[in-house]
Amino acid sequence: KLFILKPGKPTRGPPKAYTKVGEATLWGMFTVKRRYPNVLVLDFAQLSLDGARWSEFKHLYRIKEELVAQGFGTSYKLRFRFTAKFKPDTPVYLVVENPGMYRSIKVNGVEIDRSRDCGCWIDRNFRKYDISNTVTVGENIVEVEGILGLEPEIEPMYILGDFAVVEAPYGESRIVPEEHVVELREELDLTKHGYPFYSGEIELRGNFELSNVESYDRIELSIEKLNAVLALVYVNGARVGELIHMYQPSIDITNYVKKGGNDIRIVLVGTLRNVLGPLHKEDTSWISPETFYIIDEKWSDEYVLKPFGLKGVKLIFYKKGA
């Protein structure tokens, strides 16, 4: 059970009885606004051992197995790749976990000064580097060089910035301009609209008309299915409350709506599932290190993403009495 304590006076007396008298589904175009930078995951790379030729693009866990087989002290290079369909006019960052494990990090041939990062992202070991000046339209290469140590933790890298993402394995992912508008119908999955790896908050904003608001004693906003950990609901600029249930959540908006046009904002709060993974296996009842590292018959080189969005946004109308 989850108990939520809120300030104010407790409600006294029995709850009022309401009867549902109608409902309306919210359709149409909604604007999309990110509250944090978007994310592109780089978890496929080419491998070169001791200066040998580059391999084909393969997942980092396959590369890790090869490196472990070579043994401690092996010299290696990794080459990551992504494509930019445009050059953002805002900062673009490369995030490297534990950059000190590498002897060098280069972006499009330009070496990064690892001592001059821009802080961290998610965790203090995930260091950010501004690569705005080195990112180009077309193919972009991130190349690292290292020597295999006692803990060969070769982890994904990340590109952060103001862009949309089209995900694909084998280094074929690309960043593209954002649409900023989506059509809300029966179900909305933002992973299919440029945010496959996004883990932060994202705001959906639209409007609806109410011609006879005075005819109802109670009006609720209902979301049939919430594919997010939390939804913050705003109506006409006022924060109404939060929806936290997985199925059939609803919230009373009676005191916030008005006759005519009404503005609505739903802020969806995501999780780290689609950025930190597991990204190549379906979720199971138990997530363990093996879910990330063991490549078996359940593994897929394609990205396995959890939906991020909502389904069935409705207004439900009630009148008092049975």
CSV table of C-alpha atoms in Angstrom, one decimal:
chain,number,residue,atom,x,y,z
A,1,LYS,CA,0.0,0.0,0.0
A,2,LEU,CA,1.1,3.5,-0.7
A,3,PHE,CA,-0.1,6.3,1.7
A,4,ILE,CA,0.2,9.9,0.7
A,5,LEU,CA,0.0,12.6,3.4
A,6,LYS,CA,-1.1,16.1,2.3
A,7,PRO,CA,-1.4,19.3,4.3
A,8,GLY,CA,-4.9,20.6,5.1
A,9,LYS,CA,-8.0,19.7,7.1
A,10,PRO,CA,-9.4,16.1,6.9
A,11,THR,CA,-12.6,15.6,5.0
A,12,ARG,CA,-15.5,15.0,7.4
A,13,GLY,CA,-18.7,13.0,6.8
A,14,PRO,CA,-19.4,10.3,4.2
A,15,PRO,CA,-18.3,10.8,0.6
A,16,LYS,CA,-20.8,12.2,-1.8
A,17,ALA,CA,-22.4,9.8,-4.2
A,18,TYR,CA,-21.9,10.5,-7.9
A,19,THR,CA,-23.3,8.8,-11.0
A,20,LYS,CA,-21.3,8.8,-14.2
A,21,VAL,CA,-23.4,10.5,-17.0
A,22,GLY,CA,-20.9,10.6,-19.8
A,23,GLU,CA,-17.3,10.8,-21.0
A,24,ALA,CA,-15.2,12.4,-23.8
A,25,THR,CA,-11.9,11.2,-25.2
A,26,LEU,CA,-9.2,13.9,-25.7
A,27,TRP,CA,-7.9,13.8,-29.3
A,28,GLY,CA,-5.8,16.1,-31.4
A,29,MET,CA,-2.4,17.7,-31.6
A,30,PHE,CA,-0.4,18.2,-28.5
A,31,THR,CA,2.9,20.1,-28.2
A,32,VAL,CA,5.9,18.2,-26.7
A,33,LYS,CA,8.5,19.9,-24.5
A,34,ARG,CA,11.5,18.2,-23.0
A,35,ARG,CA,12.6,19.3,-19.6
A,36,TYR,CA,16.1,17.7,-19.9
A,37,PRO,CA,18.5,16.9,-22.8
A,38,ASN,CA,17.6,14.0,-25.0
A,39,VAL,CA,19.8,11.0,-25.0
A,40,LEU,CA,21.4,8.8,-27.7
A,41,VAL,CA,22.9,5.5,-26.4
A,42,LEU,CA,26.1,4.3,-28.1
A,43,ASP,CA,26.5,0.6,-27.2
A,44,PHE,CA,27.8,-0.9,-30.5
A,45,ALA,CA,31.4,-0.4,-31.6
A,46,GLN,CA,34.2,-1.6,-33.7
A,47,LEU,CA,37.2,-3.3,-32.1
A,48,SER,CA,40.8,-3.1,-33.0
A,49,LEU,CA,43.3,-5.3,-31.0
A,50,ASP,CA,47.0,-4.2,-30.8
A,51,GLY,CA,46.7,-2.1,-33.9
A,52,ALA,CA,45.0,-4.7,-36.1
A,53,ARG,CA,42.2,-3.9,-38.5
A,54,TRP,CA,38.8,-2.8,-37.3
A,55,SER,CA,36.1,-5.5,-36.7
A,56,GLU,CA,32.5,-5.1,-37.8
A,57,PHE,CA,30.2,-3.3,-35.4
A,58,LYS,CA,29.1,-5.5,-32.5
A,59,HIS,CA,27.6,-5.0,-29.1
A,60,LEU,CA,29.9,-4.0,-26.3
A,61,TYR,CA,29.3,-7.2,-24.4
A,62,ARG,CA,30.5,-9.3,-27.3
A,63,ILE,CA,33.6,-7.0,-27.4
A,64,LYS,CA,34.1,-7.4,-23.6
A,65,GLU,CA,34.1,-11.2,-24.1
A,66,GLU,CA,36.8,-10.9,-26.8
A,67,LEU,CA,38.9,-8.6,-24.6
A,68,VAL,CA,38.7,-10.9,-21.6
A,69,ALA,CA,39.8,-13.8,-23.7
A,70,GLN,CA,42.9,-11.8,-24.8
A,71,GLY,CA,43.9,-11.3,-21.2
A,72,PHE,CA,45.2,-8.5,-18.9
A,73,GLY,CA,47.3,-5.9,-20.6
A,74,THR,CA,45.8,-6.2,-24.1
A,75,SER,CA,45.9,-2.9,-26.0
A,76,TYR,CA,42.7,-2.1,-27.8
A,77,LYS,CA,40.7,0.6,-29.5
A,78,LEU,CA,37.0,1.1,-29.8
A,79,ARG,CA,35.2,3.1,-32.5
A,80,PHE,CA,31.6,4.3,-31.9
A,81,ARG,CA,29.5,5.8,-34.6
A,82,PHE,CA,26.3,7.9,-34.9
A,83,THR,CA,24.9,10.1,-37.7
A,84,ALA,CA,23.7,13.7,-37.4
A,85,LYS,CA,21.1,14.8,-39.9
A,86,PHE,CA,21.6,18.4,-38.7
A,87,LYS,CA,23.9,20.3,-36.4
A,88,PRO,CA,22.2,21.5,-33.2
A,89,ASP,CA,22.8,25.2,-32.4
A,90,THR,CA,22.8,24.3,-28.7
A,91,PRO,CA,25.5,22.4,-26.7
A,92,VAL,CA,26.0,18.7,-27.5
A,93,TYR,CA,27.7,16.5,-24.9
A,94,LEU,CA,29.5,13.2,-24.9
A,95,VAL,CA,29.1,11.2,-21.6
A,96,VAL,CA,31.8,8.7,-20.7
A,97,GLU,CA,31.6,6.4,-17.7
A,98,ASN,CA,34.9,6.3,-15.9
A,99,PRO,CA,36.9,8.2,-18.6
A,100,GLY,CA,40.1,7.6,-16.6
A,101,MET,CA,40.1,4.0,-17.9
A,102,TYR,CA,41.0,5.2,-21.4
A,103,ARG,CA,44.4,6.5,-22.6
A,104,SER,CA,42.6,8.8,-25.1
A,105,ILE,CA,39.2,9.8,-26.3
A,106,LYS,CA,38.7,11.4,-29.7
A,107,VAL,CA,35.6,12.8,-31.5
A,108,ASN,CA,36.0,13.0,-35.2
A,109,GLY,CA,39.8,12.9,-34.7
A,110,VAL,CA,39.9,15.7,-32.1
A,111,GLU,CA,41.2,14.5,-28.8
A,112,ILE,CA,39.2,15.4,-25.7
A,113,ASP,CA,41.0,16.8,-22.6
A,114,ARG,CA,39.6,14.4,-20.0
A,115,SER,CA,40.6,16.8,-17.2
A,116,ARG,CA,38.2,19.5,-18.5
A,117,ASP,CA,34.7,17.9,-18.2
A,118,CYS,CA,31.4,19.8,-17.7
A,119,GLY,CA,30.3,18.0,-14.6
A,120,CYS,CA,28.5,14.7,-14.3
A,121,TRP,CA,25.2,13.2,-15.6
A,122,ILE,CA,23.1,10.8,-13.5
A,123,ASP,CA,26.1,9.7,-11.5
A,124,ARG,CA,29.5,11.3,-10.6
A,125,ASN,CA,31.3,8.6,-12.6
A,126,PHE,CA,29.4,9.6,-15.8
A,127,ARG,CA,31.5,12.6,-17.0
A,128,LYS,CA,30.2,15.1,-19.6
A,129,TYR,CA,32.3,16.7,-22.3
A,130,ASP,CA,31.2,19.5,-24.6
A,131,ILE,CA,31.7,18.2,-28.2
A,132,SER,CA,29.6,20.9,-29.9
A,133,ASN,CA,32.4,22.2,-32.0
A,134,THR,CA,33.4,18.8,-33.3
A,135,VAL,CA,30.0,17.3,-34.2
A,136,THR,CA,29.3,17.5,-37.9
A,137,VAL,CA,26.4,16.8,-40.2
A,138,GLY,CA,26.8,13.2,-41.4
A,139,GLU,CA,28.8,10.5,-39.8
A,140,ASN,CA,30.5,11.1,-36.4
A,141,ILE,CA,33.1,8.9,-34.9
A,142,VAL,CA,34.0,8.5,-31.2
A,143,GLU,CA,37.2,6.6,-30.7
A,144,VAL,CA,38.8,5.5,-27.5
A,145,GLU,CA,42.1,3.7,-26.7
A,146,GLY,CA,42.8,1.7,-23.7
A,147,ILE,CA,44.7,-1.2,-22.1
A,148,LEU,CA,42.7,-4.0,-20.5
A,149,GLY,CA,42.8,-3.8,-16.7
A,150,LEU,CA,41.7,-6.1,-13.9
A,151,GLU,CA,38.2,-4.9,-14.2
A,152,PRO,CA,37.3,-4.8,-17.9
A,153,GLU,CA,34.1,-2.9,-17.6
A,154,ILE,CA,33.5,-1.6,-21.1
A,155,GLU,CA,30.3,0.4,-20.9
A,156,PRO,CA,28.1,2.4,-23.3
A,157,MET,CA,28.6,6.0,-24.1
A,158,TYR,CA,25.9,8.7,-24.5
A,159,ILE,CA,25.3,11.8,-26.6
A,160,LEU,CA,23.1,14.5,-24.9
A,161,GLY,CA,21.5,17.5,-26.5
A,162,ASP,CA,18.5,19.1,-28.1
A,163,PHE,CA,17.5,16.7,-30.8
A,164,ALA,CA,15.3,13.7,-31.6
A,165,VAL,CA,16.7,10.2,-31.9
A,166,VAL,CA,16.1,7.4,-34.4
A,167,GLU,CA,17.5,4.3,-32.8
A,168,ALA,CA,19.1,1.4,-34.7
A,169,PRO,CA,21.8,-1.2,-33.8
A,170,TYR,CA,25.3,-1.5,-35.3
A,171,GLY,CA,26.1,2.2,-35.0
A,172,GLU,CA,23.2,3.2,-37.3
A,173,SER,CA,21.4,5.4,-34.8
A,174,ARG,CA,21.0,9.1,-35.8
A,175,ILE,CA,20.0,12.4,-34.3
A,176,VAL,CA,17.3,14.4,-36.3
A,177,PRO,CA,15.4,17.6,-35.7
A,178,GLU,CA,12.5,17.4,-33.2
A,179,GLU,CA,8.9,17.6,-34.3
A,180,HIS,CA,7.7,19.3,-31.1
A,181,VAL,CA,4.1,18.2,-32.0
A,182,VAL,CA,2.5,14.8,-31.6
A,183,GLU,CA,-1.0,13.6,-32.4
A,184,LEU,CA,-2.8,12.2,-29.3
A,185,ARG,CA,-5.1,9.4,-30.2
A,186,GLU,CA,-5.9,6.1,-28.5
A,187,GLU,CA,-2.3,5.5,-27.4
A,188,LEU,CA,0.9,7.6,-27.4
A,189,ASP,CA,4.3,6.1,-27.2
A,190,LEU,CA,7.0,8.8,-27.2
A,191,THR,CA,9.8,6.2,-27.9
A,192,LYS,CA,8.5,6.2,-31.4
A,193,HIS,CA,8.5,10.0,-31.7
A,194,GLY,CA,12.2,10.7,-31.2
A,195,TYR,CA,12.6,9.8,-27.5
A,196,PRO,CA,13.6,6.1,-27.4
A,197,PHE,CA,16.2,6.6,-24.7
A,198,TYR,CA,14.9,9.7,-22.9
A,199,SER,CA,14.6,9.3,-19.2
A,200,GLY,CA,13.5,12.7,-17.9
A,201,GLU,CA,10.3,14.7,-17.7
A,202,ILE,CA,8.4,15.5,-20.9
A,203,GLU,CA,5.4,17.9,-21.1
A,204,LEU,CA,2.4,17.3,-23.3
A,205,ARG,CA,0.2,20.4,-23.9
A,206,GLY,CA,-3.2,20.7,-25.6
A,207,ASN,CA,-6.7,22.0,-25.1
A,208,PHE,CA,-10.3,20.9,-24.9
A,209,GLU,CA,-13.7,22.6,-25.1
A,210,LEU,CA,-16.4,22.4,-22.5
A,211,SER,CA,-19.7,24.0,-23.6
A,212,ASN,CA,-21.9,22.9,-20.6
A,213,VAL,CA,-19.5,22.7,-17.7
A,214,GLU,CA,-22.3,23.9,-15.3
A,215,SER,CA,-24.3,20.7,-16.1
A,216,TYR,CA,-22.0,18.5,-14.1
A,217,ASP,CA,-21.3,18.2,-10.4
A,218,ARG,CA,-17.9,16.5,-10.9
A,219,ILE,CA,-15.5,16.2,-13.8
A,220,GLU,CA,-12.5,13.9,-13.7
A,221,LEU,CA,-9.5,13.5,-16.0
A,222,SER,CA,-8.8,9.8,-16.5
A,223,ILE,CA,-5.8,8.0,-18.1
A,224,GLU,CA,-6.6,4.4,-18.9
A,225,LYS,CA,-3.0,3.3,-18.9
A,226,LEU,CA,0.0,5.4,-17.7
A,227,ASN,CA,3.4,4.2,-19.2
A,228,ALA,CA,5.4,6.4,-16.8
A,229,VAL,CA,6.1,6.5,-13.1
A,230,LEU,CA,4.1,9.7,-12.6
A,231,ALA,CA,1.9,12.2,-14.4
A,232,LEU,CA,1.7,15.8,-13.2
A,233,VAL,CA,-1.6,17.4,-14.3
A,234,TYR,CA,-2.1,21.1,-14.9
A,235,VAL,CA,-5.4,22.7,-16.0
A,236,ASN,CA,-5.6,26.3,-17.1
A,237,GLY,CA,-2.2,27.0,-15.5
A,238,ALA,CA,-3.0,25.5,-12.1
A,239,ARG,CA,-1.4,22.3,-10.9
A,240,VAL,CA,-4.3,19.9,-10.1
A,241,GLY,CA,-2.3,17.0,-8.8
A,242,GLU,CA,-0.5,13.8,-9.6
A,243,LEU,CA,-1.5,10.4,-11.1
A,244,ILE,CA,0.6,7.5,-9.9
A,245,HIS,CA,-1.4,4.5,-10.6
A,246,MET,CA,-0.5,2.0,-13.3
A,247,TYR,CA,-4.1,1.4,-14.5
A,248,GLN,CA,-7.3,3.4,-14.5
A,249,PRO,CA,-5.9,6.5,-12.7
A,250,SER,CA,-8.1,9.6,-12.5
A,251,ILE,CA,-8.1,13.0,-10.9
A,252,ASP,CA,-10.8,15.5,-10.0
A,253,ILE,CA,-10.5,18.7,-12.1
A,254,THR,CA,-13.9,20.2,-11.4
A,255,ASN,CA,-12.6,23.3,-9.7
A,256,TYR,CA,-10.1,24.1,-12.5
A,257,VAL,CA,-12.2,23.9,-15.7
A,258,LYS,CA,-14.3,26.6,-17.2
A,259,LYS,CA,-16.8,27.0,-20.0
A,260,GLY,CA,-15.2,27.2,-23.4
A,261,GLY,CA,-11.6,26.5,-24.1
A,262,ASN,CA,-9.4,24.9,-21.5
A,263,ASP,CA,-5.6,24.4,-21.5
A,264,ILE,CA,-4.2,21.1,-20.3
A,265,ARG,CA,-0.7,20.0,-19.5
A,266,ILE,CA,0.4,16.5,-18.6
A,267,VAL,CA,4.0,16.1,-17.5
A,268,LEU,CA,5.2,12.5,-17.8
A,269,VAL,CA,8.1,11.5,-15.5
A,270,GLY,CA,10.1,8.7,-17.1
A,271,THR,CA,12.5,6.1,-15.7
A,272,LEU,CA,16.1,5.0,-16.4
A,273,ARG,CA,15.0,1.7,-18.0
A,274,ASN,CA,15.3,2.9,-21.6
A,275,VAL,CA,18.7,4.5,-21.1
A,276,LEU,CA,20.6,2.2,-18.7
A,277,GLY,CA,18.8,-1.0,-19.7
A,278,PRO,CA,18.5,-3.8,-20.1
A,279,LEU,CA,18.2,-2.6,-23.7
A,280,HIS,CA,18.4,-5.9,-25.6
A,281,LYS,CA,16.2,-8.3,-23.6
A,282,GLU,CA,12.6,-8.4,-22.6
A,283,ASP,CA,11.9,-7.6,-19.0
A,284,THR,CA,11.6,-10.6,-16.8
A,285,SER,CA,10.3,-11.1,-13.2
A,286,TRP,CA,13.8,-10.7,-11.9
A,287,ILE,CA,16.5,-8.3,-13.2
A,288,SER,CA,20.1,-9.3,-12.4
A,289,PRO,CA,23.6,-8.6,-13.8
A,290,GLU,CA,23.1,-11.6,-16.2
A,291,THR,CA,20.1,-9.7,-17.8
A,292,PHE,CA,22.6,-7.2,-19.1
A,293,TYR,CA,25.7,-9.3,-19.7
A,294,ILE,CA,24.7,-12.7,-20.9
A,295,ILE,CA,23.9,-13.1,-24.6
A,296,ASP,CA,21.6,-16.0,-25.0
A,297,GLU,CA,18.5,-17.1,-27.0
A,298,LYS,CA,16.5,-14.2,-25.4
A,299,TRP,CA,19.0,-11.6,-26.6
A,300,SER,CA,18.2,-9.2,-29.5
A,301,ASP,CA,20.6,-6.9,-31.2
A,302,GLU,CA,17.5,-4.7,-31.8
A,303,TYR,CA,16.6,-2.3,-29.0
A,304,VAL,CA,13.9,-3.6,-26.7
A,305,LEU,CA,12.3,-0.5,-25.2
A,306,LYS,CA,9.5,0.0,-22.7
A,307,PRO,CA,6.7,2.3,-23.9
A,308,PHE,CA,6.8,5.8,-22.5
A,309,GLY,CA,3.6,7.7,-22.7
A,310,LEU,CA,-0.1,7.1,-22.0
A,311,LYS,CA,-3.3,5.6,-23.3
A,312,GLY,CA,-6.9,6.6,-23.3
A,313,VAL,CA,-7.0,10.2,-21.9
A,314,LYS,CA,-10.6,11.0,-21.1
A,315,LEU,CA,-12.9,13.5,-19.4
A,316,ILE,CA,-15.5,11.7,-17.2
A,317,PHE,CA,-18.7,13.6,-16.2
A,318,TYR,CA,-20.7,12.9,-13.0
A,319,LYS,CA,-23.9,14.1,-11.4
A,320,LYS,CA,-24.8,13.8,-7.7
A,321,GLY,CA,-27.1,11.0,-6.6
A,322,ALA,CA,-27.9,7.5,-7.9
